[in-house]
Amino acid sequence: MSLSDTASKKIEDIPNHQYYKTAIVTIVLSIGMWLAIYTTPKYIQYICKLQNDAPRDHQKTVRAFGHNLESGYLHNVFTVLNRIGYINTTSSDWDLLWAHNYPFSTLASELKNLKPHQRVNKFPGSGYITNKVELATSGIKYIPPAFRLPKDKQKFLEYAGANPGKKFVEKNNDHRDIRIKNITDINLNGNSTFIQEFVDDPLLISGYKFDIGVYAIFTSIDPLRIYIYKGDFLLRFCPVKYYPFDPQNIDKYVVGDDYLPTWNVPGLKYYYKTLGYGMGESLNAYLRSKGRDPSIIWKQIEDSIRIVGLTKERNLVESLKRFPSKENFFEMMRFDFVVTEDLEVFLMEANMSPNLSSAHFPPNRLFFEQIIYNLLGLVGLNNAVKSNQMSTLENEMRVADKNIMVYPDECNSALCSSSCISPMCGLCRPCLSPENKRNFLRAYLEHMNRGECKRIYPPLTLMNSEEIIIYDDGEEDTPENQLQYRWFNGKCLMDSSWCT
């Protein structure tokens, strides 16, 4: 007897309930029919075919550009990208180009025709920051005096003569073969080196000299926005103790590839391995235990990166003019600093495509993966949906016009209701240009997605809405940066989380 026959017979045994009999029979028959149809092998095969035949163009794609990619130095990068839904591609139809090498020469034709959703992890012209000679000889605050040879030969001789107690190191643009040399041993007519003053009173921990690597993220140029990853910092120690000092032993004063890691430094080992702090917090705790204030170091570091960005922005703006849009690019660099015994900070170099491989030091894996993850989140590349496939409603769900409006009282004033001449009125909705609106929408999303990143430019301080920003070198900021600064200031006045 079938399932439906059995159910019908049971129902017939229930007297005087014809309505309920009919309802129950209908339900049972419907369930039986559903099971008969939707559990058949043919239907299951049909559903599987639909899933397999579904278009896969919704998947986010990343293309790598660099030398010897097969060696695996981008393993951590692609591990994170794959985890958040990216698949690798070699075609020109990519969503993200992850370039380890500077791509704007080799891929020039391709990068001049970028689609709005395509993003590149390099800025055109960023070499003005990351080129060793260019940065060292720029005369920027926090950078030890340096001289390009043979161009600055006379200036160097005059400086050395006026500072007879100073030591100098000879460097090349690859930042290799660094060594302290006597002036008589330097080839002053060479054209591939530069001379830089040696910082000879470094802060030591357990007797070792070290440098601090800070990861800075440039998300926009003109207007300029710079963040640093504050989740941790890279500490690298010279493998040999600084004293007794010997200029012939570069392992005492040059941080190389085989540096001494934090977890092997006696003064930091307990904080890092036993208590579980990161490198940066281990350093902070150590300094506080010695009665020192580590915030003195971090304030100088932030100021240094900010000044470099502002000084070099003009060069990047010129480089960006070769491209239809400046909105396709972002870049992360590592700025390396040394600290003196008096907690004075010096910037030594900025690295394009800093090392993110933990092959040499496996304990650095988590550190690098978190940097990469926070970077991708900050610039909006960890969305579940490809940006070019988002509807207007989906985009508004993330950020809408109301989220970027500032200065409600001022914008309601008679002045701003009738004119856009006042700088403050320029931020009111009727006065916003499409480009400024897009910029503020992106800045809003960066703030919401900043994770462990801290914005250092525009700075987090409040100012009068009509104030003009003047920097240490007396240079007035650009109109675009001024407008953006006022916008961030307006957000800060409305919500204190924008000030921290």
mmCIF file of C-alpha atoms in Angstrom, residues 16 76 104 118 134 136 146 188 251 271 378 427:
data_model
loop_
_atom_site.group_PDB
_atom_site.id
_atom_site.type_symbol
_atom_site.label_atom_id
_atom_site.label_comp_id
_atom_site.label_asym_id
_atom_site.label_seq_id
_atom_site.Cartn_x
_atom_site.Cartn_y
_atom_site.Cartn_z
ATOM 1 C CA ASN A 16 -17.484 13.631 11.197
ATOM 2 C CA ASN A 76 51.770 35.824 1.878
ATOM 3 C CA PHE A 104 54.585 52.134 -15.574
ATOM 4 C CA GLN A 118 40.803 48.484 -11.802
ATOM 5 C CA GLU A 134 66.559 61.233 -4.436
ATOM 6 C CA ALA A 136 68.612 61.193 0.954
ATOM 7 C CA ALA A 146 73.706 63.689 2.245
ATOM 8 C CA LEU A 188 84.579 62.006 -4.852
ATOM 9 C CA ASP A 251 77.478 43.863 11.178
ATOM 10 C CA TYR A 271 57.822 40.896 26.222
ATOM 11 C CA LEU A 378 41.573 50.327 3.848
ATOM 12 C CA LEU A 427 31.973 71.830 1.284
#
